[in-house]
């Protein structure tokens, strides 16, 4: 007789994972420290590709090449969504180059909250997000109240 557990099986749809990646990616673009969010996005895309739920479509020239003159990103399709991720060496040999990004295409809008998207992708990938460290200013001086002398008294 199989054992029954109270835990539900975690089986989000590909569409739900794509929405979560879209939400995390949108917030990462404006985050002060986007590294963890981009890592979560990359791990989720790699896992979807390995499961056959996402496909590498080709290479695009990056709109933000940084210090290099020309840089390419891998275009990945997940359901109705398209994402870019950093290429691996083999991607340049295996994928066709699609040229410049088509700015006319937009991913479908979604209303998923960032906290839910992070939880979903973290559970899906097994990547645990660390808590943000509050920024401590290095030389914080406590404000001192001014000292007032009675009228007629010297300050010296």
Tab-separated table of N, CA and C in Angstrom:
chain	number	residue	atom	x	y	z
A	1	UNK	N	0.841	-1.179	0.000
A	1	UNK	CA	0.000	0.000	0.000
A	1	UNK	C	0.887	1.243	0.000
A	2	UNK	N	0.698	2.169	-0.943
A	2	UNK	CA	1.557	3.361	-0.982
A	2	UNK	C	1.290	4.278	0.198
A	3	UNK	N	2.348	4.916	0.627
A	3	UNK	CA	2.233	5.868	1.726
A	3	UNK	C	1.658	7.173	1.202
A	4	UNK	N	0.729	7.736	1.916
A	4	UNK	CA	0.214	9.046	1.527
A	4	UNK	C	0.853	10.097	2.418
A	5	UNK	N	1.172	11.226	1.790
A	5	UNK	CA	1.769	12.332	2.555
A	5	UNK	C	0.863	13.536	2.446
A	6	UNK	N	1.023	14.437	3.368
A	6	UNK	CA	0.237	15.667	3.355
A	6	UNK	C	0.830	16.704	2.401
A	7	UNK	N	2.051	16.452	1.922
A	7	UNK	CA	2.687	17.407	1.033
A	7	UNK	C	2.134	17.252	-0.376
A	8	UNK	N	1.827	18.373	-1.009
A	8	UNK	CA	1.394	18.358	-2.397
A	8	UNK	C	2.621	18.181	-3.277
A	9	UNK	N	2.441	17.541	-4.421
A	9	UNK	CA	3.553	17.436	-5.348
A	9	UNK	C	3.713	18.779	-6.042
A	10	UNK	N	4.954	19.192	-6.197
A	10	UNK	CA	5.257	20.483	-6.823
A	10	UNK	C	5.389	20.254	-8.313
A	11	UNK	N	4.434	20.742	-9.079
A	11	UNK	CA	4.443	20.533	-10.515
A	11	UNK	C	3.864	21.748	-11.231
A	12	UNK	N	4.611	22.868	-11.251
A	12	UNK	CA	4.093	24.059	-11.933
A	12	UNK	C	4.091	23.845	-13.448
A	13	UNK	N	3.184	24.495	-14.130
A	13	UNK	CA	3.124	24.391	-15.588
A	13	UNK	C	4.281	25.185	-16.198
A	14	UNK	N	4.606	24.850	-17.434
A	14	UNK	CA	5.652	25.578	-18.156
A	14	UNK	C	5.268	27.049	-18.294
A	15	UNK	N	3.976	27.301	-18.530
A	15	UNK	CA	3.499	28.685	-18.660
A	15	UNK	C	3.710	29.454	-17.357
A	16	UNK	N	3.454	28.804	-16.222
A	16	UNK	CA	3.626	29.464	-14.920
A	16	UNK	C	5.112	29.750	-14.656
A	17	UNK	N	5.983	28.823	-15.027
A	17	UNK	CA	7.423	29.039	-14.859
A	17	UNK	C	7.881	30.184	-15.762
A	18	UNK	N	7.368	30.235	-16.996
A	18	UNK	CA	7.719	31.323	-17.916
A	18	UNK	C	7.277	32.666	-17.346
A	19	UNK	N	6.089	32.724	-16.759
A	19	UNK	CA	5.614	33.970	-16.139
A	19	UNK	C	6.507	34.368	-14.979
A	20	UNK	N	6.951	33.387	-14.185
A	20	UNK	CA	7.833	33.669	-13.050
A	20	UNK	C	9.185	34.202	-13.536
A	21	UNK	N	9.716	33.609	-14.610
A	21	UNK	CA	10.986	34.091	-15.168
A	21	UNK	C	10.805	35.519	-15.682
A	22	UNK	N	9.700	35.785	-16.361
A	22	UNK	CA	9.412	37.128	-16.863
A	22	UNK	C	9.373	38.130	-15.710
A	23	UNK	N	8.693	37.776	-14.622
A	23	UNK	CA	8.567	38.666	-13.461
A	23	UNK	C	9.925	38.934	-12.823
A	24	UNK	N	10.709	37.879	-12.607
A	24	UNK	CA	12.040	38.025	-12.003
A	24	UNK	C	12.942	38.868	-12.907
A	25	UNK	N	12.892	38.618	-14.212
A	25	UNK	CA	13.724	39.363	-15.164
A	25	UNK	C	13.358	40.844	-15.184
A	26	UNK	N	12.059	41.139	-15.165
A	26	UNK	CA	11.603	42.531	-15.183
A	26	UNK	C	12.087	43.267	-13.936
A	27	UNK	N	12.024	42.622	-12.771
A	27	UNK	CA	12.471	43.265	-11.535
A	27	UNK	C	13.995	43.348	-11.453
A	28	UNK	N	14.690	42.388	-12.039
A	28	UNK	CA	16.156	42.400	-11.989
A	28	UNK	C	16.724	43.608	-12.716
A	29	UNK	N	16.048	44.043	-13.764
A	29	UNK	CA	16.537	45.176	-14.551
A	29	UNK	C	16.587	46.467	-13.741
A	30	UNK	N	15.755	46.580	-12.703
A	30	UNK	CA	15.708	47.792	-11.893
A	30	UNK	C	16.271	47.580	-10.490
A	31	UNK	N	16.724	46.370	-10.183
A	31	UNK	CA	17.202	46.059	-8.828
A	31	UNK	C	18.576	46.669	-8.580
A	32	UNK	N	18.833	47.026	-7.318
A	32	UNK	CA	20.140	47.579	-6.970
A	32	UNK	C	21.212	46.478	-6.979
A	33	UNK	N	20.826	45.234	-6.677
A	33	UNK	CA	21.754	44.100	-6.731
A	33	UNK	C	21.045	42.948	-7.447
A	34	UNK	N	21.097	42.946	-8.789
A	34	UNK	CA	20.315	41.982	-9.560
A	34	UNK	C	20.949	40.601	-9.704
A	35	UNK	N	22.141	40.389	-9.153
A	35	UNK	CA	22.888	39.159	-9.403
A	35	UNK	C	22.083	37.894	-9.084
A	36	UNK	N	21.452	37.835	-7.912
A	36	UNK	CA	20.697	36.645	-7.522
A	36	UNK	C	19.502	36.412	-8.445
A	37	UNK	N	18.832	37.496	-8.841
A	37	UNK	CA	17.664	37.356	-9.710
A	37	UNK	C	18.076	36.833	-11.085
A	38	UNK	N	19.178	37.352	-11.636
A	38	UNK	CA	19.646	36.865	-12.929
A	38	UNK	C	20.130	35.411	-12.831
A	39	UNK	N	20.733	35.029	-11.712
A	39	UNK	CA	21.154	33.641	-11.508
A	39	UNK	C	19.940	32.727	-11.482
A	40	UNK	N	18.898	33.148	-10.780
A	40	UNK	CA	17.658	32.369	-10.705
A	40	UNK	C	17.050	32.203	-12.098
A	41	UNK	N	17.025	33.271	-12.877
A	41	UNK	CA	16.501	33.226	-14.249
A	41	UNK	C	17.307	32.233	-15.090
A	42	UNK	N	18.636	32.347	-15.030
A	42	UNK	CA	19.517	31.495	-15.835
A	42	UNK	C	19.343	30.021	-15.462
A	43	UNK	N	19.299	29.715	-14.180
A	43	UNK	CA	19.132	28.328	-13.740
A	43	UNK	C	17.792	27.753	-14.184
A	44	UNK	N	16.740	28.560	-14.095
A	44	UNK	CA	15.414	28.105	-14.510
A	44	UNK	C	15.385	27.830	-16.011
A	45	UNK	N	15.980	28.727	-16.808
A	45	UNK	CA	16.021	28.522	-18.257
A	45	UNK	C	16.830	27.275	-18.612
A	46	UNK	N	17.976	27.087	-17.964
A	46	UNK	CA	18.797	25.904	-18.239
A	46	UNK	C	18.051	24.623	-17.896
A	47	UNK	N	17.317	24.639	-16.780
A	47	UNK	CA	16.557	23.453	-16.382
A	47	UNK	C	15.424	23.177	-17.371
A	48	UNK	N	14.718	24.225	-17.809
A	48	UNK	CA	13.650	24.053	-18.797
A	48	UNK	C	14.210	23.492	-20.110
A	49	UNK	N	15.373	23.966	-20.528
A	49	UNK	CA	16.009	23.475	-21.756
A	49	UNK	C	16.362	21.993	-21.601
A	50	UNK	N	16.946	21.630	-20.449
A	50	UNK	CA	17.341	20.233	-20.229
A	50	UNK	C	16.124	19.305	-20.164
A	51	UNK	N	14.974	19.827	-19.749
A	51	UNK	CA	13.746	19.031	-19.676
A	51	UNK	C	12.981	19.033	-21.003
A	52	UNK	N	13.473	19.791	-21.984
A	52	UNK	CA	12.805	19.859	-23.276
A	52	UNK	C	11.580	20.759	-23.284
A	53	UNK	N	11.444	21.622	-22.271
A	53	UNK	CA	10.294	22.535	-22.176
A	53	UNK	C	10.611	23.927	-22.720
A	54	UNK	N	11.874	24.149	-23.062
A	54	UNK	CA	12.310	25.414	-23.645
A	54	UNK	C	13.295	25.092	-24.759
A	55	UNK	N	13.452	26.030	-25.683
A	55	UNK	CA	14.311	25.790	-26.830
A	55	UNK	C	15.208	26.987	-27.093
A	56	UNK	N	16.475	26.711	-27.359
A	56	UNK	CA	17.397	27.759	-27.797
A	56	UNK	C	17.103	28.020	-29.266
A	57	UNK	N	16.679	29.251	-29.572
A	57	UNK	CA	16.279	29.597	-30.933
A	57	UNK	C	17.440	30.072	-31.796
A	58	UNK	N	18.426	30.717	-31.182
A	58	UNK	CA	19.557	31.246	-31.927
A	58	UNK	C	20.258	32.313	-31.120
A	59	UNK	N	21.123	33.049	-31.787
A	59	UNK	CA	21.893	34.111	-31.137
A	59	UNK	C	21.425	35.470	-31.637
A	60	UNK	N	21.416	36.431	-30.718
A	60	UNK	CA	21.095	37.825	-31.046
A	60	UNK	C	22.266	38.690	-30.632
A	61	UNK	N	22.497	39.755	-31.389
A	61	UNK	CA	23.459	40.743	-30.911
A	61	UNK	C	22.880	41.383	-29.663
A	62	UNK	N	23.710	41.557	-28.660
A	62	UNK	CA	23.270	42.165	-27.417
A	62	UNK	C	23.070	43.664	-27.591
A	63	UNK	N	21.931	44.211	-27.090
A	63	UNK	CA	21.746	45.663	-27.189
A	63	UNK	C	22.662	46.425	-26.241
A	64	UNK	N	23.222	45.757	-25.226
A	64	UNK	CA	24.133	46.392	-24.263
A	64	UNK	C	25.434	45.603	-24.217
A	65	UNK	N	26.327	45.805	-25.184
A	65	UNK	CA	27.524	44.960	-25.244
A	65	UNK	C	28.565	45.244	-24.170
A	66	UNK	N	28.376	46.265	-23.362
A	66	UNK	CA	29.355	46.550	-22.303
A	66	UNK	C	30.635	47.092	-22.895
A	67	UNK	N	31.765	46.518	-22.488
A	67	UNK	CA	33.062	47.030	-22.922
A	67	UNK	C	33.470	46.501	-24.293
A	68	UNK	N	32.867	45.375	-24.706
A	68	UNK	CA	33.244	44.822	-26.009
A	68	UNK	C	32.477	45.527	-27.124
A	69	UNK	N	33.000	45.425	-28.325
A	69	UNK	CA	32.347	46.051	-29.472
A	69	UNK	C	31.065	45.314	-29.845
A	70	UNK	N	31.121	43.983	-29.806
A	70	UNK	CA	29.975	43.184	-30.207
A	70	UNK	C	29.863	41.978	-29.286
A	71	UNK	N	28.661	41.719	-28.820
A	71	UNK	CA	28.418	40.597	-27.928
A	71	UNK	C	27.106	39.965	-28.350
A	72	UNK	N	26.982	38.662	-28.155
A	72	UNK	CA	25.753	37.977	-28.521
A	72	UNK	C	25.144	37.295	-27.302
A	73	UNK	N	23.823	37.180	-27.315
A	73	UNK	CA	23.077	36.476	-26.280
A	73	UNK	C	22.264	35.371	-26.944
A	74	UNK	N	21.979	34.319	-26.174
A	74	UNK	CA	21.156	33.221	-26.674
A	74	UNK	C	19.690	33.587	-26.486
A	75	UNK	N	18.901	33.441	-27.533
A	75	UNK	CA	17.459	33.658	-27.476
A	75	UNK	C	16.805	32.317	-27.141
A	76	UNK	N	16.038	32.298	-26.051
A	76	UNK	CA	15.387	31.069	-25.590
A	76	UNK	C	13.877	31.285	-25.605
A	77	UNK	N	13.144	30.328	-26.178
A	77	UNK	CA	11.678	30.411	-26.174
A	77	UNK	C	11.124	29.444	-25.137
A	78	UNK	N	10.176	29.956	-24.354
A	78	UNK	CA	9.462	29.166	-23.355
A	78	UNK	C	7.988	29.497	-23.532
A	79	UNK	N	7.240	28.608	-24.163
A	79	UNK	CA	5.830	28.886	-24.429
A	79	UNK	C	5.709	30.131	-25.286
A	80	UNK	N	4.943	31.125	-24.820
A	80	UNK	CA	4.743	32.384	-25.547
A	80	UNK	C	5.806	33.432	-25.231
A	81	UNK	N	6.782	33.088	-24.390
A	81	UNK	CA	7.779	34.050	-23.919
A	81	UNK	C	9.133	33.802	-24.570
A	82	UNK	N	9.899	34.885	-24.721
A	82	UNK	CA	11.272	34.809	-25.208
A	82	UNK	C	12.172	35.511	-24.205
A	83	UNK	N	13.332	34.899	-23.943
A	83	UNK	CA	14.291	35.456	-22.991
A	83	UNK	C	15.682	35.373	-23.595
A	84	UNK	N	16.590	36.196	-23.070
A	84	UNK	CA	17.990	36.130	-23.452
A	84	UNK	C	18.791	35.628	-22.266
A	85	UNK	N	19.827	34.864	-22.559
A	85	UNK	CA	20.746	34.405	-21.519
A	85	UNK	C	22.155	34.384	-22.099
A	86	UNK	N	23.177	34.399	-21.240
A	86	UNK	CA	24.558	34.397	-21.741
A	86	UNK	C	24.842	33.108	-22.519
A	87	UNK	N	25.609	33.227	-23.595
A	87	UNK	CA	25.917	32.034	-24.391
A	87	UNK	C	27.052	31.222	-23.783
A	88	UNK	N	27.086	29.946	-24.139
A	88	UNK	CA	28.203	29.067	-23.809
A	88	UNK	C	29.013	28.910	-25.100
A	89	UNK	N	30.237	28.400	-24.978
A	89	UNK	CA	31.095	28.265	-26.166
A	89	UNK	C	30.427	27.443	-27.255
A	90	UNK	N	29.773	26.348	-26.871
A	90	UNK	CA	29.158	25.469	-27.880
A	90	UNK	C	27.980	26.136	-28.585
A	91	UNK	N	27.370	27.143	-27.956
A	91	UNK	CA	26.239	27.839	-28.588
A	91	UNK	C	26.662	28.522	-29.888
A	92	UNK	N	27.891	29.024	-29.929
A	92	UNK	CA	28.370	29.709	-31.135
A	92	UNK	C	28.554	28.726	-32.297
A	93	UNK	N	28.827	27.462	-31.975
A	93	UNK	CA	29.006	26.441	-33.008
A	93	UNK	C	27.667	25.842	-33.441
A	94	UNK	N	26.716	25.717	-32.487
A	94	UNK	CA	25.480	24.978	-32.745
A	94	UNK	C	24.308	25.848	-33.184
A	95	UNK	N	24.296	27.123	-32.810
A	95	UNK	CA	23.141	27.974	-33.087
A	95	UNK	C	23.399	28.934	-34.239
A	96	UNK	N	22.353	29.249	-34.974
A	96	UNK	CA	22.480	30.238	-36.040
A	96	UNK	C	22.363	31.634	-35.447
A	97	UNK	N	23.027	32.582	-36.091
A	97	UNK	CA	22.959	33.964	-35.607
A	97	UNK	C	21.784	34.658	-36.273
A	98	UNK	N	20.915	35.237	-35.467
A	98	UNK	CA	19.686	35.866	-35.953
A	98	UNK	C	19.844	37.360	-36.205
A	99	UNK	N	21.029	37.885	-35.962
A	99	UNK	CA	21.268	39.313	-36.186
A	99	UNK	C	20.807	40.155	-35.014
A	100	UNK	N	20.245	41.309	-35.316
A	100	UNK	CA	19.824	42.241	-34.269
A	100	UNK	C	18.448	41.887	-33.739
A	101	UNK	N	18.214	42.254	-32.500
A	101	UNK	CA	16.954	42.011	-31.806
A	101	UNK	C	15.798	42.752	-32.485
A	102	UNK	N	14.663	42.095	-32.607
A	102	UNK	CA	13.454	42.726	-33.141
A	102	UNK	C	12.761	43.452	-31.986
A	103	UNK	N	12.787	44.765	-32.003
A	103	UNK	CA	12.211	45.541	-30.900
A	103	UNK	C	10.691	45.635	-30.974
A	104	UNK	N	10.094	45.103	-32.047
A	104	UNK	CA	8.632	45.128	-32.185
A	104	UNK	C	7.970	44.079	-31.286
A	105	UNK	N	8.673	42.979	-31.012
A	105	UNK	CA	8.071	41.892	-30.231
A	105	UNK	C	8.120	42.207	-28.737
A	106	UNK	N	7.043	41.939	-28.051
A	106	UNK	CA	6.971	42.094	-26.595
A	106	UNK	C	6.418	40.809	-26.000
A	107	UNK	N	6.981	40.389	-24.873
A	107	UNK	CA	6.438	39.236	-24.163
A	107	UNK	C	5.055	39.568	-23.631
A	108	UNK	N	4.184	38.555	-23.474
A	108	UNK	CA	2.862	38.823	-22.889
A	108	UNK	C	3.000	39.382	-21.469
A	109	UNK	N	2.101	40.276	-21.105
A	109	UNK	CA	2.108	40.850	-19.759
A	109	UNK	C	1.668	39.791	-18.750
A	110	UNK	N	2.159	39.918	-17.557
A	110	UNK	CA	1.760	39.018	-16.477
A	110	UNK	C	1.668	39.818	-15.186
A	111	UNK	N	0.861	39.352	-14.262
A	111	UNK	CA	0.660	40.088	-13.002
A	111	UNK	C	1.115	39.276	-11.799
A	112	UNK	N	2.111	38.458	-11.964
A	112	UNK	CA	2.625	37.637	-10.866
A	112	UNK	C	3.481	38.505	-9.937
A	113	UNK	N	3.345	38.294	-8.635
A	113	UNK	CA	4.152	39.068	-7.684
A	113	UNK	C	5.587	38.550	-7.688
A	114	UNK	N	6.530	39.438	-7.391
A	114	UNK	CA	7.933	39.064	-7.367
A	114	UNK	C	8.195	38.010	-6.292
A	115	UNK	N	7.602	38.161	-5.120
A	115	UNK	CA	7.852	37.194	-4.041
A	115	UNK	C	7.389	35.794	-4.439
A	116	UNK	N	6.229	35.695	-5.090
A	116	UNK	CA	5.733	34.393	-5.530
A	116	UNK	C	6.636	33.823	-6.631
A	117	UNK	N	7.037	34.677	-7.579
A	117	UNK	CA	7.900	34.237	-8.677
A	117	UNK	C	9.233	33.717	-8.141
A	118	UNK	N	9.823	34.417	-7.176
A	118	UNK	CA	11.092	33.980	-6.599
A	118	UNK	C	10.929	32.644	-5.876
A	119	UNK	N	9.834	32.493	-5.107
A	119	UNK	CA	9.578	31.227	-4.399
A	119	UNK	C	9.419	30.077	-5.392
A	120	UNK	N	8.625	30.306	-6.440
A	120	UNK	CA	8.369	29.272	-7.428
A	120	UNK	C	9.666	28.835	-8.113
A	121	UNK	N	10.457	29.797	-8.597
A	121	UNK	CA	11.695	29.460	-9.297
A	121	UNK	C	12.743	28.871	-8.363
A	122	UNK	N	12.774	29.340	-7.136
A	122	UNK	CA	13.711	28.811	-6.159
A	122	UNK	C	13.394	27.343	-5.872
A	123	UNK	N	12.127	27.031	-5.726
A	123	UNK	CA	11.700	25.656	-5.480
A	123	UNK	C	11.946	24.795	-6.720
A	124	UNK	N	11.692	25.345	-7.891
A	124	UNK	CA	11.861	24.623	-9.145
A	124	UNK	C	13.330	24.288	-9.412
A	125	UNK	N	14.221	25.250	-9.168
A	125	UNK	CA	15.644	25.063	-9.476
A	125	UNK	C	16.448	24.510	-8.304
A	126	UNK	N	15.935	24.676	-7.083
A	126	UNK	CA	16.700	24.281	-5.907
A	126	UNK	C	17.691	25.345	-5.477
A	127	UNK	N	17.655	26.522	-6.116
A	127	UNK	CA	18.561	27.630	-5.786
A	127	UNK	C	17.952	28.439	-4.655
A	128	UNK	N	18.651	28.508	-3.538
A	128	UNK	CA	18.148	29.255	-2.392
A	128	UNK	C	18.656	30.683	-2.450
A	129	UNK	N	17.729	31.608	-2.394
A	129	UNK	CA	18.094	33.025	-2.374
A	129	UNK	C	18.536	33.399	-0.976
A	130	UNK	N	19.611	34.161	-0.883
A	130	UNK	CA	20.053	34.634	0.423
A	130	UNK	C	19.321	35.926	0.762
A	131	UNK	N	19.168	36.159	2.033
A	131	UNK	CA	18.486	37.378	2.481
A	131	UNK	C	19.353	38.576	2.157
A	132	UNK	N	18.741	39.677	1.746
A	132	UNK	CA	19.540	40.860	1.431
A	132	UNK	C	20.188	41.427	2.692
A	133	UNK	N	21.425	41.848	2.532
A	133	UNK	CA	22.139	42.448	3.657
A	133	UNK	C	21.805	43.926	3.718
A	134	UNK	N	21.335	44.396	4.878
A	134	UNK	CA	21.081	45.836	4.976
A	134	UNK	C	22.400	46.594	4.887
A	135	UNK	N	22.399	47.650	4.127
A	135	UNK	CA	23.613	48.439	3.928
A	135	UNK	C	23.866	49.276	5.180
A	136	UNK	N	25.062	49.109	5.738
A	136	UNK	CA	25.457	49.852	6.922
A	136	UNK	C	26.392	50.977	6.486
A	137	UNK	N	25.993	52.231	6.661
A	137	UNK	CA	26.922	53.319	6.332
A	137	UNK	C	28.181	53.220	7.189
A	138	UNK	N	29.331	53.481	6.581
A	138	UNK	CA	30.598	53.254	7.273
A	138	UNK	C	30.886	54.258	8.386
A	139	UNK	N	30.616	55.518	8.177
A	139	UNK	CA	30.932	56.481	9.243
A	139	UNK	C	29.676	57.266	9.626
A	140	UNK	N	28.837	56.614	10.372
A	140	UNK	CA	27.615	57.258	10.844
A	140	UNK	C	27.931	57.931	12.176
A	141	UNK	N	27.683	59.230	12.238
A	141	UNK	CA	27.897	59.938	13.498
A	141	UNK	C	26.540	60.258	14.083
A	142	UNK	N	26.441	60.049	15.363
A	142	UNK	CA	25.202	60.374	16.055
A	142	UNK	C	25.067	61.884	16.136
A	143	UNK	N	23.887	62.367	15.855
A	143	UNK	CA	23.650	63.807	15.875
A	143	UNK	C	23.684	64.322	17.310
A	144	UNK	N	24.435	65.389	17.511
A	144	UNK	CA	24.500	66.003	18.829
A	144	UNK	C	23.641	67.259	18.824
A	145	UNK	N	22.872	67.387	19.880
A	145	UNK	CA	22.041	68.583	20.024
A	145	UNK	C	22.945	69.781	20.305
A	146	UNK	N	22.605	70.948	19.773
A	146	UNK	CA	23.431	72.130	20.037
A	146	UNK	C	23.356	72.528	21.521
A	147	UNK	N	24.460	73.075	21.989
A	147	UNK	CA	24.510	73.511	23.381
A	147	UNK	C	24.262	75.019	23.393
A	148	UNK	N	23.253	75.449	24.138
A	148	UNK	CA	22.943	76.874	24.232
A	148	UNK	C	23.345	77.388	25.599
A	149	UNK	N	24.065	78.480	25.586
A	149	UNK	CA	24.460	79.121	26.843
A	149	UNK	C	23.401	80.174	27.189
A	150	UNK	N	23.189	80.406	28.445
A	150	UNK	CA	22.243	81.468	28.839
A	150	UNK	C	22.722	82.805	28.298
A	151	UNK	N	21.803	83.700	28.022
A	151	UNK	CA	22.139	85.023	27.504
A	151	UNK	C	23.105	85.734	28.452
A	152	UNK	N	24.056	86.379	27.856
A	152	UNK	CA	25.015	87.121	28.656
A	152	UNK	C	26.249	86.314	29.021
A	153	UNK	N	26.218	85.014	28.898
A	153	UNK	CA	27.385	84.164	29.225
A	153	UNK	C	28.278	84.070	27.993
A	154	UNK	N	29.572	83.952	28.206
A	154	UNK	CA	30.536	83.867	27.123
A	154	UNK	C	30.611	82.433	26.619
A	155	UNK	N	30.864	82.301	25.316
A	155	UNK	CA	31.042	80.975	24.742
A	155	UNK	C	32.479	80.483	24.936
A	156	UNK	N	33.345	81.322	25.358
A	156	UNK	CA	34.758	80.975	25.501
A	156	UNK	C	35.064	80.483	26.807
